[in-house]
Amino acid sequence: MTKLRVLVIDDSAYNRQTISEILNSHPEIEVVGKAYDGEEGLKLVAQLKPDLVTLDIEMPRMDGFTFLRIVMSKMPTPVIVVSSHSRKQEVFQALELGALDFIAKPQHHIAPDIANIREEIIAKALTVKALQPIPFSRISLTTPSRGDVRADYDKPRSNLEATRLVCVGASTGGPPALESLFKAMGTSPQCAFLVAQHMPAKFTRAFAERLNRMTSLDIREAEDGMEVYGGSVYIAPGGKHMELAKTSKQLILKLVDVVETDRYVPSIDRLFASAASSFEMSMLGVILTGMGADGAAGVRVVRQAGGRTIAESQESSIVFGMPKEAIQTGCIDETLPLGQIIERIAKFASP
């Protein structure tokens, strides 16, 4: 059995050691090197050629951003950011620069929450084994110029009832894919977008705000009881499930508390199922890159309700787990690379 070879980069000796112990505890993973900062990390990437790098953001001499810029241009290597909750915007900048995913580590030391993040660190490291050789520059992730950036939520909101609905589910590799999707969307005054992206609670608001600054659509983190209108995108908050419901007058969003047995949060299956039962007009369900099987049950319900379904192809998926599971249900109408999915959604949203 070939082990996944990992390089750990963190300026905290305690964190380097703890993350290394977590990874080495799995029989399929081996930590082959540890670096104090980005500068030392670059040398070890060239020397060791690891399968995966775990990367802190704030470090002396060379920070994580500079490391990412250099490594992705010269020695493309899968990178998972391990960052504290207080570094939301920095995490999304890292995702733009090519990081595959992130893990929210406690703000000070890992030890108090070791049981909570051990499984996540190992699971996300193992997803790299499923990666196919892909060019890391396949998606344009340039940040808009200042002139293109609009203040948070300063856009006029449509008061038009949505006559079309797009539900999107994503996990590992989802943030940059969603960014590419919504940056390419024009105004769609009669289409609403509901998004379930597996993400910790403290990151989804910053993620929604970041997306909102990059598009003409109104993008926001969902709130319980929020009314759903065309021309808007609603991001399920981390740590909650988001469902669509219909009152006598309006479509609204319901946030549902998570229970201990819930495997995927926010649940794509629950979002798709609730939308299929509440929305009576044209609906499209889309499963993007991600690990696990969330969304497979959801696409069945969408198809049974007469909606259309699309899954991202292995060609463009960072991790093909969720799309593959959805495809195997036999309930996917089209399997397409991300670029073509964006074209299909744009055509559906503005017929």
Coordinates of C-alpha atoms in Angstrom, one line a residue:
M1 CA 0.0 0.0 0.0
T2 CA 1.4 3.4 -1.0
K3 CA 1.0 5.9 1.7
L4 CA -0.1 9.6 1.2
R5 CA 3.0 11.6 1.8
V6 CA 2.3 14.9 3.7
L7 CA 4.3 18.0 4.4
V8 CA 3.1 20.0 7.5
I9 CA 3.9 23.8 7.4
D10 CA 3.1 25.8 10.6
D11 CA 5.2 28.3 12.6
S12 CA 3.9 26.8 15.9
A13 CA 6.1 23.8 16.9
Y14 CA 3.1 22.6 19.0
N15 CA 0.8 22.6 16.1
R16 CA 3.3 21.0 13.7
Q17 CA 3.8 18.2 16.1
T18 CA 0.1 17.7 16.9
I19 CA -1.0 17.8 13.2
S20 CA 1.8 15.4 12.4
E21 CA 0.7 13.0 15.1
I22 CA -2.9 13.1 13.9
L23 CA -1.9 12.3 10.3
N24 CA 0.6 9.6 11.2
S25 CA -2.0 7.8 13.3
H26 CA -3.7 6.7 10.1
P27 CA -2.1 3.7 8.3
E28 CA -2.4 5.3 4.9
I29 CA -0.8 8.6 5.7
E30 CA 2.9 9.5 6.4
V31 CA 4.2 12.9 7.4
V32 CA 7.5 13.2 5.5
G33 CA 8.5 16.6 6.6
K34 CA 7.7 19.6 8.8
A35 CA 8.4 23.3 8.0
Y36 CA 8.5 26.4 10.2
D37 CA 7.3 28.8 7.4
G38 CA 6.6 29.2 3.7
E39 CA 10.3 29.7 2.8
E40 CA 11.4 26.5 4.4
G41 CA 8.2 24.8 3.0
L42 CA 9.1 25.7 -0.6
K43 CA 12.5 24.0 -0.2
L44 CA 10.9 20.9 1.3
V45 CA 8.3 20.7 -1.5
A46 CA 11.1 20.8 -4.1
Q47 CA 13.1 18.2 -2.1
L48 CA 10.4 15.8 -0.9
K49 CA 7.7 16.2 -3.6
P50 CA 4.9 15.5 -1.1
D51 CA 1.4 14.4 -2.2
L52 CA -0.2 17.0 0.1
V53 CA 0.8 20.1 2.1
T54 CA -1.1 21.3 5.2
L55 CA -0.5 25.0 5.4
D56 CA -0.9 27.7 8.1
I57 CA -1.5 31.2 6.8
E58 CA 0.2 33.7 9.2
M59 CA 3.9 32.8 9.5
P60 CA 7.2 34.8 9.6
R61 CA 9.5 35.4 6.6
M62 CA 7.1 33.9 4.1
D63 CA 3.4 33.6 4.8
G64 CA 0.9 31.1 3.4
F65 CA -0.3 33.4 0.6
T66 CA 3.2 33.9 -0.8
F67 CA 3.8 30.2 -0.5
L68 CA 0.7 29.4 -2.4
R69 CA 1.4 31.9 -5.2
I70 CA 4.9 30.4 -5.7
V71 CA 4.1 26.7 -5.3
M72 CA 1.1 26.8 -7.6
S73 CA 3.0 28.5 -10.4
K74 CA 6.2 26.4 -10.1
M75 CA 5.4 23.1 -8.3
P76 CA 1.6 22.6 -8.3
T77 CA 0.8 20.5 -5.2
P78 CA -2.5 19.9 -3.4
V79 CA -2.7 22.2 -0.3
I80 CA -5.2 22.1 2.6
V81 CA -5.2 25.3 4.7
V82 CA -5.4 24.8 8.4
S83 CA -6.5 28.2 9.8
S84 CA -8.1 29.6 12.9
H85 CA -11.7 30.9 12.9
S86 CA -10.5 34.5 13.1
R87 CA -9.0 34.4 9.7
K88 CA -12.1 34.1 7.4
Q89 CA -11.1 36.5 4.6
E90 CA -7.6 35.1 4.6
V91 CA -8.9 31.6 4.1
F92 CA -10.9 32.6 1.1
Q93 CA -7.9 34.4 -0.4
A94 CA -6.0 31.1 0.0
L95 CA -8.8 29.2 -1.8
E96 CA -8.5 31.7 -4.7
L97 CA -4.8 31.1 -4.9
G98 CA -5.3 27.4 -5.4
A99 CA -5.8 25.7 -2.0
L100 CA -8.1 22.8 -2.2
D101 CA -9.9 23.1 1.1
F102 CA -9.5 24.4 4.6
I103 CA -9.8 23.1 8.2
A104 CA -10.9 25.5 10.9
K105 CA -8.5 24.9 13.8
P106 CA -8.9 26.4 17.3
Q107 CA -7.6 29.9 17.7
H108 CA -4.8 29.0 20.2
H109 CA -3.9 25.4 20.5
I110 CA -5.3 22.3 18.9
A111 CA -5.3 20.1 22.0
P112 CA -8.6 21.1 23.6
D113 CA -10.5 20.3 20.4
I114 CA -8.4 17.4 19.2
A115 CA -11.3 15.0 19.1
N116 CA -13.4 17.4 17.0
I117 CA -10.8 18.0 14.2
R118 CA -8.9 14.7 14.1
E119 CA -11.5 13.0 11.9
E120 CA -11.7 16.1 9.6
I121 CA -8.0 16.3 9.1
I122 CA -7.6 12.7 8.2
A123 CA -10.7 12.6 6.0
K124 CA -9.7 15.7 4.0
A125 CA -6.1 14.4 3.7
L126 CA -7.4 11.1 2.3
T127 CA -9.5 12.8 -0.4
V128 CA -6.3 13.8 -2.1
K129 CA -5.7 10.2 -2.9
A130 CA -8.8 10.4 -5.2
L131 CA -7.4 13.4 -7.1
Q132 CA -6.7 13.0 -10.7
P133 CA -3.8 14.9 -12.3
I134 CA -5.4 18.2 -13.2
P135 CA -3.9 21.6 -14.1
F136 CA -4.4 23.8 -11.0
S137 CA -5.0 26.8 -13.2
R138 CA -8.0 25.3 -14.9
I139 CA -10.4 27.8 -13.2
S140 CA -9.8 31.5 -13.4
L141 CA -9.8 32.7 -9.8
T142 CA -8.7 36.3 -10.3
T143 CA -9.9 38.8 -7.7
P144 CA -11.9 41.7 -9.2
S145 CA -10.4 45.1 -9.3
R146 CA -11.6 47.7 -6.7
G147 CA -13.8 49.3 -9.3
D148 CA -15.7 46.0 -9.6
V149 CA -16.2 45.4 -5.9
R150 CA -19.4 46.6 -4.4
A151 CA -20.1 47.2 -0.7
D152 CA -21.8 44.3 1.1
Y153 CA -25.5 44.0 0.4
D154 CA -25.8 47.5 -1.3
K155 CA -27.6 46.1 -4.3
P156 CA -31.3 46.6 -4.9
R157 CA -33.1 43.3 -4.1
S158 CA -35.7 42.0 -6.5
N159 CA -39.2 41.7 -5.2
L160 CA -40.2 39.4 -8.0
E161 CA -41.5 36.0 -7.2
A162 CA -39.0 33.3 -8.3
T163 CA -40.3 31.3 -11.3
R164 CA -37.1 29.3 -11.6
L165 CA -35.0 27.7 -8.9
V166 CA -31.4 26.5 -9.0
C167 CA -30.2 24.4 -6.0
V168 CA -26.5 23.7 -5.8
G169 CA -24.6 21.3 -3.5
A170 CA -20.8 21.3 -3.0
S171 CA -18.2 20.2 -0.6
T172 CA -14.4 19.8 -1.0
G173 CA -13.3 22.1 -3.8
G174 CA -16.6 23.9 -3.8
P175 CA -15.7 27.5 -2.8
P176 CA -13.6 28.2 -5.9
A177 CA -16.2 26.4 -8.1
L178 CA -19.0 28.5 -6.7
E179 CA -17.0 31.6 -7.1
S180 CA -16.5 30.8 -10.8
L181 CA -20.2 30.1 -11.2
F182 CA -21.5 33.3 -9.7
K183 CA -18.9 35.6 -11.2
A184 CA -20.1 34.3 -14.6
M185 CA -23.8 34.8 -13.9
G186 CA -25.6 37.9 -15.2
T187 CA -28.7 39.3 -13.5
S188 CA -31.5 36.7 -13.4
P189 CA -34.4 38.5 -11.9
Q190 CA -36.8 35.6 -11.9
C191 CA -34.4 32.8 -10.8
A192 CA -33.4 32.2 -7.2
F193 CA -30.3 30.2 -6.2
L194 CA -30.1 28.1 -3.0
V195 CA -26.6 26.8 -2.1
A196 CA -25.5 24.1 0.5
Q197 CA -21.7 24.2 0.8
H198 CA -20.2 22.0 3.5
M199 CA -18.5 24.6 5.6
P200 CA -18.0 25.4 9.3
A201 CA -20.4 27.9 10.9
K202 CA -18.0 30.8 11.3
F203 CA -17.0 30.9 7.6
T204 CA -20.3 31.0 5.6
R205 CA -21.1 34.6 6.3
A206 CA -17.7 35.8 5.2
F207 CA -18.0 33.4 2.2
A208 CA -21.3 34.9 1.2
E209 CA -20.0 38.5 1.6
R210 CA -17.0 37.7 -0.5
L211 CA -19.2 36.2 -3.3
N212 CA -21.5 39.2 -3.1
R213 CA -18.7 41.6 -3.9
M214 CA -17.9 39.7 -7.1
T215 CA -21.2 39.5 -8.9
S216 CA -24.3 41.5 -9.9
L217 CA -26.5 39.0 -8.0
D218 CA -27.6 39.6 -4.5
I219 CA -25.7 37.0 -2.4
R220 CA -26.2 36.5 1.3
E221 CA -26.1 34.0 4.1
A222 CA -29.6 32.7 4.8
E223 CA -31.6 33.5 7.9
D224 CA -34.5 31.7 9.4
G225 CA -37.8 33.0 7.9
M226 CA -36.0 34.9 5.1
E227 CA -38.2 35.4 2.0
V228 CA -36.9 34.0 -1.3
Y229 CA -36.9 36.2 -4.4
G230 CA -35.6 36.0 -7.9
G231 CA -32.2 37.5 -8.6
S232 CA -30.8 36.4 -5.2
V233 CA -28.5 33.7 -4.0
Y234 CA -28.9 32.2 -0.5
I235 CA -26.0 30.4 1.2
A236 CA -26.9 27.9 3.8
P237 CA -25.2 28.9 7.1
G238 CA -22.6 26.5 8.4
G239 CA -23.8 24.5 11.4
K240 CA -27.4 24.5 10.3
H241 CA -29.6 22.8 7.7
M242 CA -31.4 25.0 5.2
E243 CA -34.8 24.0 3.8
L244 CA -37.3 25.7 1.5
A245 CA -40.9 26.1 2.6
K246 CA -44.0 27.7 1.1
T247 CA -46.4 29.8 3.0
S248 CA -49.7 31.0 1.6
K249 CA -48.0 34.1 0.3
Q250 CA -44.3 33.5 -0.2
L251 CA -41.4 31.1 -0.4
I252 CA -39.3 31.2 2.8
L253 CA -36.2 29.6 4.2
K254 CA -36.2 27.5 7.3
L255 CA -33.0 26.8 9.3
V256 CA -33.0 23.5 11.1
D257 CA -30.7 22.6 14.1
V258 CA -28.2 19.9 13.6
V259 CA -28.3 16.7 15.6
E260 CA -25.4 14.5 16.6
T261 CA -26.1 11.8 14.0
D262 CA -26.1 14.2 11.1
R263 CA -23.1 13.4 8.9
Y264 CA -23.2 16.3 6.4
V265 CA -23.8 19.9 7.4
P266 CA -25.5 21.8 5.8
S267 CA -27.3 18.9 4.2
I268 CA -27.6 18.9 0.4
D269 CA -30.2 16.1 0.6
R270 CA -32.5 18.1 2.9
L271 CA -32.2 21.2 0.8
F272 CA -33.0 19.4 -2.5
A273 CA -35.9 17.4 -1.0
S274 CA -37.5 20.4 0.6
A275 CA -37.1 22.5 -2.5
A276 CA -38.6 19.8 -4.7
S277 CA -41.7 19.5 -2.4
S278 CA -42.1 23.3 -2.0
F279 CA -41.3 24.8 -5.5
E280 CA -43.9 24.1 -8.2
M281 CA -42.2 25.6 -11.2
S282 CA -38.9 24.9 -13.1
M283 CA -36.1 23.6 -10.9
L284 CA -32.5 22.5 -11.5
G285 CA -30.5 20.5 -9.0
V286 CA -26.7 20.7 -9.4
I287 CA -24.1 18.5 -7.6
L288 CA -20.6 19.9 -7.7
T289 CA -17.2 18.6 -6.5
G290 CA -17.0 17.1 -3.0
M291 CA -16.3 14.0 -0.9
G292 CA -19.0 11.8 0.4
A293 CA -22.5 10.9 -0.8
D294 CA -24.5 14.0 0.2
G295 CA -26.9 15.0 -2.6
A296 CA -27.4 11.4 -4.0
A297 CA -30.8 11.0 -2.2
G298 CA -31.7 14.7 -3.0
V299 CA -31.3 14.3 -6.8
R300 CA -33.7 11.4 -6.7
V301 CA -36.4 13.6 -5.2
V302 CA -35.7 16.4 -7.6
R303 CA -36.1 14.0 -10.6
Q304 CA -39.3 12.5 -9.1
A305 CA -40.8 16.0 -8.8
G306 CA -40.0 16.7 -12.4
G307 CA -36.9 18.8 -12.0
R308 CA -33.7 18.6 -14.0
T309 CA -30.3 17.4 -12.5
I310 CA -26.7 18.0 -13.4
A311 CA -23.5 16.5 -11.8
E312 CA -19.9 17.8 -12.3
S313 CA -17.7 15.5 -14.3
Q314 CA -14.6 13.9 -13.0
E315 CA -12.7 16.0 -15.5
S316 CA -13.2 19.2 -13.5
S317 CA -14.1 17.9 -10.0
I318 CA -11.4 18.4 -7.3
V319 CA -12.9 15.4 -5.6
F320 CA -15.3 13.2 -7.6
G321 CA -17.1 11.6 -4.6
M322 CA -20.4 13.4 -4.4
P323 CA -20.9 13.7 -8.2
K324 CA -20.1 10.0 -8.6
E325 CA -22.6 8.9 -6.0
A326 CA -25.3 11.1 -7.6
I327 CA -24.5 9.7 -11.1
Q328 CA -24.8 6.2 -9.8
T329 CA -28.4 6.8 -8.7
G330 CA -29.4 7.0 -12.4
C331 CA -31.1 10.3 -11.6
I332 CA -28.6 12.7 -13.3
D333 CA -29.7 14.2 -16.6
E334 CA -26.3 15.5 -17.6
T335 CA -22.7 15.0 -16.4
L336 CA -20.6 18.0 -17.4
P337 CA -17.3 19.9 -16.6
L338 CA -17.7 23.0 -14.5
G339 CA -17.5 25.4 -17.5
Q340 CA -20.4 23.7 -19.3
I341 CA -22.4 23.5 -16.1
I342 CA -22.1 27.3 -15.7
E343 CA -23.3 27.7 -19.3
R344 CA -26.3 25.4 -18.6
I345 CA -27.2 27.3 -15.4
A346 CA -27.0 30.7 -17.1
K347 CA -29.3 29.5 -19.9
F348 CA -31.7 28.0 -17.4
A349 CA -31.7 31.1 -15.2
S350 CA -32.4 33.5 -18.0
P351 CA -34.5 31.7 -20.7

